[in-house]
CSV table of C-alpha atoms and ligand atoms in Angstrom, one decimal:
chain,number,residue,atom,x,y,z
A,25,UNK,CA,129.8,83.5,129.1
A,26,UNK,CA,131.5,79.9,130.2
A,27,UNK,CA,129.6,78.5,132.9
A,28,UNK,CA,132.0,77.9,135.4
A,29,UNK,CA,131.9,74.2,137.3
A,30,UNK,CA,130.1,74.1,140.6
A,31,UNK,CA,131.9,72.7,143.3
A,32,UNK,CA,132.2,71.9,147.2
A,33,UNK,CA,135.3,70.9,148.6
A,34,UNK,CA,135.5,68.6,151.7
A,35,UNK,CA,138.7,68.5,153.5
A,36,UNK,CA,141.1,68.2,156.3
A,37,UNK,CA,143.0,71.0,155.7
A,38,UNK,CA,147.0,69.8,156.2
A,39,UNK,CA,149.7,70.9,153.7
A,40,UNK,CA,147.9,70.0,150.5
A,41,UNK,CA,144.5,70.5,151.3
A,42,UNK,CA,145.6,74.1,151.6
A,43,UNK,CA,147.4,73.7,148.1
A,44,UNK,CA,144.2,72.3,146.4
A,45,UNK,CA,142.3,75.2,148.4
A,46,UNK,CA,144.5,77.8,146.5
A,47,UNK,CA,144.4,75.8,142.9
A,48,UNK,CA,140.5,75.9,143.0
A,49,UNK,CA,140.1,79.1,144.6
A,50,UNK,CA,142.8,80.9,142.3
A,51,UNK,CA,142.1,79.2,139.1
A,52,UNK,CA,139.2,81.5,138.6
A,53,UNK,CA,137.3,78.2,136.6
A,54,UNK,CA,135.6,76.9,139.2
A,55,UNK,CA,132.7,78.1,141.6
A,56,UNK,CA,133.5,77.2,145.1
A,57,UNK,CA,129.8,77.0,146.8
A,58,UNK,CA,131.6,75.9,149.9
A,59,UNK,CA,134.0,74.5,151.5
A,60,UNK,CA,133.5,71.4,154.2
A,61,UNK,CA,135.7,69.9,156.7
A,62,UNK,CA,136.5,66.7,158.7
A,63,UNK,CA,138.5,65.3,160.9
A,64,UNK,CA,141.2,63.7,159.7
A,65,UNK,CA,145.2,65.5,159.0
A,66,UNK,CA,144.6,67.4,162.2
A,67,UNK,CA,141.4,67.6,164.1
A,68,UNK,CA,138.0,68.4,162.8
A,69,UNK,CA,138.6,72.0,165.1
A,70,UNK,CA,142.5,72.8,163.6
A,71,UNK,CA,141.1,71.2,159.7
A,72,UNK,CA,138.2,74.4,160.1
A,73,UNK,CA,140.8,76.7,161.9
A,74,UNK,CA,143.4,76.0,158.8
A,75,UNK,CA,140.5,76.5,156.2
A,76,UNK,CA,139.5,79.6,157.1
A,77,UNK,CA,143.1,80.4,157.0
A,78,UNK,CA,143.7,79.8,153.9
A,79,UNK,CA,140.5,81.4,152.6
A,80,UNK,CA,141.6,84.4,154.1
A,81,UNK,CA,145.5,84.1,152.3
A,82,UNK,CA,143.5,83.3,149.1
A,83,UNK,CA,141.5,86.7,149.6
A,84,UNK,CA,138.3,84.5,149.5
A,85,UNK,CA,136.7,84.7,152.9
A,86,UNK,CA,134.3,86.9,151.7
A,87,UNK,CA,132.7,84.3,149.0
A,88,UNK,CA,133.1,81.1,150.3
A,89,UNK,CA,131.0,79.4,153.3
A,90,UNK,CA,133.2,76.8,155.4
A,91,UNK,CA,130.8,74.5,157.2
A,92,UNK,CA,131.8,72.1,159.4
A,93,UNK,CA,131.3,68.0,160.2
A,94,UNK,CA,132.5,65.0,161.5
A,95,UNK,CA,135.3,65.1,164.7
A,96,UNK,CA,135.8,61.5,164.2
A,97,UNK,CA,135.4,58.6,161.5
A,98,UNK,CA,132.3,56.4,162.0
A,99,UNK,CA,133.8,53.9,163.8
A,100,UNK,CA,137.2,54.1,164.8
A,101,UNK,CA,139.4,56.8,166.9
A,102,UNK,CA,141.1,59.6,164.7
A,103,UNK,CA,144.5,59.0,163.2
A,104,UNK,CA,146.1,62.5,163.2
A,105,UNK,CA,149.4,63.0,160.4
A,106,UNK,CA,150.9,65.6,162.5
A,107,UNK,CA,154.6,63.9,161.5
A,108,UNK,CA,153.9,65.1,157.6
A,109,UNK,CA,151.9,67.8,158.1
A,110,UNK,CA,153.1,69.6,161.3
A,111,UNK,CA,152.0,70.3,164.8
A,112,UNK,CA,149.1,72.6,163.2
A,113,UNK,CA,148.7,70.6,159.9
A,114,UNK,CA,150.1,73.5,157.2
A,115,UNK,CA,153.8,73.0,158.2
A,116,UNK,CA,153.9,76.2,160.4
A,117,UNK,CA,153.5,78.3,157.4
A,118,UNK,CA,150.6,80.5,159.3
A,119,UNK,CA,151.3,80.0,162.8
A,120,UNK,CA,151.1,83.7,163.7
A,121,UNK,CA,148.2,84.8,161.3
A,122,UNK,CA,145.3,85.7,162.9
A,123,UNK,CA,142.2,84.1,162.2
A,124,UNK,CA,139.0,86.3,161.5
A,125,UNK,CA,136.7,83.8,159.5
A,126,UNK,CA,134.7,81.4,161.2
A,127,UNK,CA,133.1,78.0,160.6
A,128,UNK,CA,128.9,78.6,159.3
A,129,UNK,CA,126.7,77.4,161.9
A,130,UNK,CA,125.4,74.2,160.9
A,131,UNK,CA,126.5,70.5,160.1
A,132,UNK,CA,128.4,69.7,156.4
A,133,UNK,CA,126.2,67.3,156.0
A,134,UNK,CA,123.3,69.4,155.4
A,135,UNK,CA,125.4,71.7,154.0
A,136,UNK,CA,125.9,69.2,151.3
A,137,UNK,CA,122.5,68.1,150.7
A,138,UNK,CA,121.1,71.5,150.7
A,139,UNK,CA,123.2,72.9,148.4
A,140,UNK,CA,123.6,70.1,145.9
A,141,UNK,CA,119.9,69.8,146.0
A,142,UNK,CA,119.6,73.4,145.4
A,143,UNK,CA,121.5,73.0,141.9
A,144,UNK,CA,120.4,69.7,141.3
A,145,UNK,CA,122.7,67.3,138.6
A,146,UNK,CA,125.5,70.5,138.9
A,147,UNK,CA,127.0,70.3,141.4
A,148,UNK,CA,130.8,68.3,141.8
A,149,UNK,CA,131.9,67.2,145.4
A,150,UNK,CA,136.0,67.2,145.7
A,151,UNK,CA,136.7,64.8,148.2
A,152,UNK,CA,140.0,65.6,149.9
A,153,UNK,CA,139.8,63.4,153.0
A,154,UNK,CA,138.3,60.8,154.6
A,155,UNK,CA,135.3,60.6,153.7
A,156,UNK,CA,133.3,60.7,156.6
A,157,UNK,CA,130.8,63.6,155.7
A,158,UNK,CA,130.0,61.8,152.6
A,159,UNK,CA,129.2,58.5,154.4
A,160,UNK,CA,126.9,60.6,157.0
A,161,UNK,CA,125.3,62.2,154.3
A,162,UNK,CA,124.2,59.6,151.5
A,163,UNK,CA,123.2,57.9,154.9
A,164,UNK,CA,121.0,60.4,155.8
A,165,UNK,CA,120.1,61.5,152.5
A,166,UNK,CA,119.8,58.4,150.4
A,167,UNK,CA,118.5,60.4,147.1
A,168,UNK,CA,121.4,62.9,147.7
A,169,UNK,CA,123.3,59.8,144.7
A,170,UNK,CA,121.0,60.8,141.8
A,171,UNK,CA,121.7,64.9,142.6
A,172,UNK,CA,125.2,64.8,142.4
A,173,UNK,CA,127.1,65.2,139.1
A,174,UNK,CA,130.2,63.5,140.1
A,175,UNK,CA,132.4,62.8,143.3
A,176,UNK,CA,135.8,63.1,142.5
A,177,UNK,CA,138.1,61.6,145.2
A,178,UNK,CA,141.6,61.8,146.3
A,179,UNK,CA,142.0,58.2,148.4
A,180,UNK,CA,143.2,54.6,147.4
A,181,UNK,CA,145.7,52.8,145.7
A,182,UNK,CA,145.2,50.3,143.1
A,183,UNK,CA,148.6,49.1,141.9
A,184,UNK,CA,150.9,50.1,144.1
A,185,UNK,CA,151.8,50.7,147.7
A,186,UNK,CA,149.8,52.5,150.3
A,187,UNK,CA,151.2,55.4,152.4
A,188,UNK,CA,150.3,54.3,156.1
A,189,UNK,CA,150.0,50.3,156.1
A,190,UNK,CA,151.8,48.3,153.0
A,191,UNK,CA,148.0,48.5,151.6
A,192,UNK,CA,146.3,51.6,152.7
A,193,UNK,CA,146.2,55.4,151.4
A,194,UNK,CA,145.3,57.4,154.7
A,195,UNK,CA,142.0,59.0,153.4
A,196,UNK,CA,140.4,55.6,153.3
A,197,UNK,CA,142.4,53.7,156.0
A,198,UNK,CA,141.6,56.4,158.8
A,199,UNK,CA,137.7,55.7,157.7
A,200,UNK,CA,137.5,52.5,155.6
A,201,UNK,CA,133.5,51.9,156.5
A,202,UNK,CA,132.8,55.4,155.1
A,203,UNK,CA,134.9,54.9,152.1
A,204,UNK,CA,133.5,51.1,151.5
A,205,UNK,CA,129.9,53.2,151.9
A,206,UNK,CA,131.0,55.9,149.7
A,207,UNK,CA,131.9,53.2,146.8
A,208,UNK,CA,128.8,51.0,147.1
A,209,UNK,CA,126.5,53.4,147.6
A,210,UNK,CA,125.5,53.7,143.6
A,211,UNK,CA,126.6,57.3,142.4
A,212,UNK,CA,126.7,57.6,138.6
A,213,UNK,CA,130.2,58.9,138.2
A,214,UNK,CA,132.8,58.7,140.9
A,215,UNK,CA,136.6,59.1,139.7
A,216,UNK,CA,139.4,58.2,142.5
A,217,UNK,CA,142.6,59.9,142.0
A,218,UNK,CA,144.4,58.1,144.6
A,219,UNK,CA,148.1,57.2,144.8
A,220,UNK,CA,149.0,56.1,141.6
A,221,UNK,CA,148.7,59.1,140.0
A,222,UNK,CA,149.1,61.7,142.9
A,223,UNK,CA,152.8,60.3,143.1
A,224,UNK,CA,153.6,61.7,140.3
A,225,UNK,CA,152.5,65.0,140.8
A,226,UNK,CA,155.8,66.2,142.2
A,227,UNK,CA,156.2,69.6,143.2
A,228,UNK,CA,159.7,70.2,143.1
A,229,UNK,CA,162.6,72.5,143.8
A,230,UNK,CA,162.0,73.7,140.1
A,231,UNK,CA,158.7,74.1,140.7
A,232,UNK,CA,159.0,76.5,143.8
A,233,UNK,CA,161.2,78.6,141.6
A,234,UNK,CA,158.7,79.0,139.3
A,235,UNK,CA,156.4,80.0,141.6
A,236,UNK,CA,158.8,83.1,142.6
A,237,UNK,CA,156.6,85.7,141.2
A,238,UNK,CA,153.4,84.1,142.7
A,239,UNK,CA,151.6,86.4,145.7
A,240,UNK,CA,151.9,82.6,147.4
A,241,UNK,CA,155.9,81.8,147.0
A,242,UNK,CA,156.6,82.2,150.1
A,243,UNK,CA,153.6,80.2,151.7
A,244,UNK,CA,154.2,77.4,149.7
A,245,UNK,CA,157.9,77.1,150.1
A,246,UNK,CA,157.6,77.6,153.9
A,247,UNK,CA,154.3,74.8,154.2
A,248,UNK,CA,155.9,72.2,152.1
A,249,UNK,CA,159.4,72.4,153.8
A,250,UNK,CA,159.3,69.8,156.3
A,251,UNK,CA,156.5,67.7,154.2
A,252,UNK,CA,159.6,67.8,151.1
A,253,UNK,CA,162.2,66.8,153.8
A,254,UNK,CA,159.7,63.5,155.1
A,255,UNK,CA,158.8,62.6,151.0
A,256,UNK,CA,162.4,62.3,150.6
A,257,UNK,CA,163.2,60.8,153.8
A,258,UNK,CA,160.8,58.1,152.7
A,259,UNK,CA,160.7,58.3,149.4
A,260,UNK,CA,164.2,59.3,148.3
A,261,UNK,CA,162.9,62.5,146.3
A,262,UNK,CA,162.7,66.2,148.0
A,263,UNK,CA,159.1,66.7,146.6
A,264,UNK,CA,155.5,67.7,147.7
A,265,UNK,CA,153.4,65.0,146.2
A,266,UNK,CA,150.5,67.3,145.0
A,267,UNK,CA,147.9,64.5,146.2
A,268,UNK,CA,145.0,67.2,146.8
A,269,UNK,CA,145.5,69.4,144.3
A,270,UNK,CA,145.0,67.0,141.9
A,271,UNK,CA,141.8,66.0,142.6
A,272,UNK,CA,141.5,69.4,141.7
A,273,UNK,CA,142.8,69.2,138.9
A,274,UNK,CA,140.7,66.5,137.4
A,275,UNK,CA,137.6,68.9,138.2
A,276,UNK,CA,138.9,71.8,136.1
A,277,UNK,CA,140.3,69.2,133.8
A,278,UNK,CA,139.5,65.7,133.2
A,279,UNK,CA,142.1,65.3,130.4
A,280,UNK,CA,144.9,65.6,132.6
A,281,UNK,CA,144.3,61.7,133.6
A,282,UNK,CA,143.5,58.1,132.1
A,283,UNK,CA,141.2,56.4,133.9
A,284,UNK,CA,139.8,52.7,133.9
A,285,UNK,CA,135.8,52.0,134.7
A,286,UNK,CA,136.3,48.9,137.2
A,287,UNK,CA,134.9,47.6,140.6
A,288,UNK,CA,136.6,48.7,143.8
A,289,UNK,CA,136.0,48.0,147.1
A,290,UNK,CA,137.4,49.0,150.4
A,291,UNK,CA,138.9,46.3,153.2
A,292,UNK,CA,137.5,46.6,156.1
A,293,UNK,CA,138.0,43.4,157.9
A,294,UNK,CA,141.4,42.6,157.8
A,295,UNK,CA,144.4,43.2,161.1
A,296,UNK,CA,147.0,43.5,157.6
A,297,UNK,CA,145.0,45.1,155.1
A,298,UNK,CA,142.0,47.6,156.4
A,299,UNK,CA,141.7,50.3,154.3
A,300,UNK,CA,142.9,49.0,151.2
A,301,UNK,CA,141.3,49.6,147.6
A,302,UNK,CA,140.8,46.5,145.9
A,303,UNK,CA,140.3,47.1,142.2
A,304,UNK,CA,138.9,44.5,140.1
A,305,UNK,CA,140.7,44.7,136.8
A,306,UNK,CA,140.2,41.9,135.2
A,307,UNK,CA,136.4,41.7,136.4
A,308,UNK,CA,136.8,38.4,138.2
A,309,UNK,CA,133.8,38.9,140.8
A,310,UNK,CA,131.4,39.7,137.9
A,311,UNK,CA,130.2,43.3,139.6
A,312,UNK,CA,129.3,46.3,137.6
A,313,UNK,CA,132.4,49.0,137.6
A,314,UNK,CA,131.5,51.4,140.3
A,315,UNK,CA,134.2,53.6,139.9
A,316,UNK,CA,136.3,55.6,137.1
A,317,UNK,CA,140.2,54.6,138.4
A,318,UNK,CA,142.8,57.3,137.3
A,319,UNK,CA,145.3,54.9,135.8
A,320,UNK,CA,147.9,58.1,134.4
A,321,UNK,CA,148.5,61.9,134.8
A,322,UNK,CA,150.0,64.4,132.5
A,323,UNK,CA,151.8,65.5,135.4
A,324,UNK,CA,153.8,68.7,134.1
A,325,UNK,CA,150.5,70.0,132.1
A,326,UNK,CA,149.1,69.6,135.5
A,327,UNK,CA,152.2,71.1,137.4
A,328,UNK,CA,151.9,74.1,135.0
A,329,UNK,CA,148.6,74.7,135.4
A,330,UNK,CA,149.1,75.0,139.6
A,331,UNK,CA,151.7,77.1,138.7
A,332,UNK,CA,150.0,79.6,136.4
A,333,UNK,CA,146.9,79.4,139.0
A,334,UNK,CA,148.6,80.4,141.8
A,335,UNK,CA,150.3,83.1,139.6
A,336,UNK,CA,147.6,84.8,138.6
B,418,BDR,C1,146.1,62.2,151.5
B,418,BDR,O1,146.3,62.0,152.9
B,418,BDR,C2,146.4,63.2,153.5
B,418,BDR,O2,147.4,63.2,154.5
B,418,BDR,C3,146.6,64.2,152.4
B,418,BDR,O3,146.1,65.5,152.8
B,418,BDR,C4,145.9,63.6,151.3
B,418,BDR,O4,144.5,64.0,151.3
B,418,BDR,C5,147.2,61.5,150.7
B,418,BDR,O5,147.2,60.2,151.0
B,419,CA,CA1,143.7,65.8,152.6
């Protein structure tokens, strides 16, 4: 029997938190040991509110633990996306569903620690969000770095533009000092799936149909709606960029992307440029690479593999 890859997922559940939710849950290759949120989308409350939501959709809330942690970044105030993601952060889809799983007692930090410590070197955190519970945690558990097997990420940008300042993806710019703490802090393998890639994992029109005979058509269709309309408002494309999801993807699936090993850092000091992921390519501050930078995405073998998960 395969061995399926152990993972926690920490997130702020808006509109494709809830997609990568689904993919992981629904892909029947990974183990989901838990599920932790953060402020960040939509409050810490409304992220844990939507999780358990989903969990419930997903027929999961039987099997996977949601435990909760930071309501705010480390230093600075929140910086809710209610424009993208809605008044209640999945685009309405589940206004009127009831909500009958709650929230673990205790903090996602320990959650993390305990259970990554528990199956020491197996375990693979997917990073959805800012990435405040990660700060707290290596801060509090400094050995918590040699347990991990990998941190996979969804933040940055290297080589393009940001989606909330010219510079910035919003899972580092709404907590840059975590993320900058997150990157220094010395983990053996860290992959960031930021920007660069996630824009090209379109969900489209075409994609939707595809999903007709999926027992989550009609959730995705009604959650992305209004996300679709502000992509192509901004972007000149109707499409859900799958950012989450394929973070996701890169744990069931590391071929899916190219990656560079380089040195990043995170701006945290600047009115113009806080949050920003400087990457350096050409090695010019002599640092050793901290991170593995997806540089390309097979984005319709990824597409078809969301599609034949939720499907299934
Ligand atoms: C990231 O920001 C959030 O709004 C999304 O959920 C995703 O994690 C994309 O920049
Ligand atoms: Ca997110």
């Amino acid at each position: 029997m395969v061995m399926k890859k152990k993972v926690i997922l920490d997130v702020d559940t808006g509109v494709d938190d809830a997609l990568a939710i689904l993919l992981a849950v629904r892909s029947g290759e990974l183990d989901v040991l838990g599920i932790t949120t953060v402020n960040g989308n939509v409050s810490l409350a409304q992220a844990t509110i939507n999780t358990c939501k989903i969990l419930q959709l997903a027929g999961a809330e039987n099997d996977i633990p949601v435990v909760q942690g930071a309501d705010k970044p480390l230093m600075r105030p929140s910086h809710f996306e209610h424009k993208v993601h809605g008044k209640d952060g999945l685009g309405g889809a589940l206004r009127d569903v009831p909500v009958h799983k709650q929230a673990e007692p205790g903090h996602a930090v320990d959650f993390i620690f305990d259970t990554v410590r528990r199956h020491s070197g197996d375990v693979t955190l997917v990073m959805t969000a800012p990435l405040t519970n990660l700060a707290l945690a290596v801060m509090k558990y400094p050995q918590l770095i040699h347990e991990v097997q990998e941190v996979i990420i969804m933040g940055g940008v290297v080589q393009g533009f940001g989606n909330v300042t010219p510079t910035a993806e919003y899972n580092i710019y709404v907590d840059p000092e975590a993320a900058k703490m997150v990157l220094q802090a010395g983990f053996p393998k860290l992959t960031l799936v930021g920007l660069d890639v996630t824009r090209k994992a379109l969900l489209t029109e075409k994609h939707l149909d595809a999903l007709q005979d999926s027992p989550f058509a009609d959730y995705v269709r009604a959650s992305t709606a209004d996300y679709m309309q502000r992509y192509q408002e901004r972007n000149g494309v109707r499409a859900c960029a799958l950012h989450d999801p394929l973070a996701v993807g890169v744990a069931l699936n590391k071929e899916l992307v190219t990656t560079g090993h380089y040195y990043v850092d995170v701006e945290t000091r600047s009115d113009l440029c806080d949050g920003m992921t400087v990457c350096d390519f050409q090695n010019r501050l002599q640092r050793q690479a901290n991170v593995h930078v997806c540089t390309g995405v097979a984005s319709e073998p990824f597409l078809e593999l969301f599609i034949e998960a939720l499907r299934r």
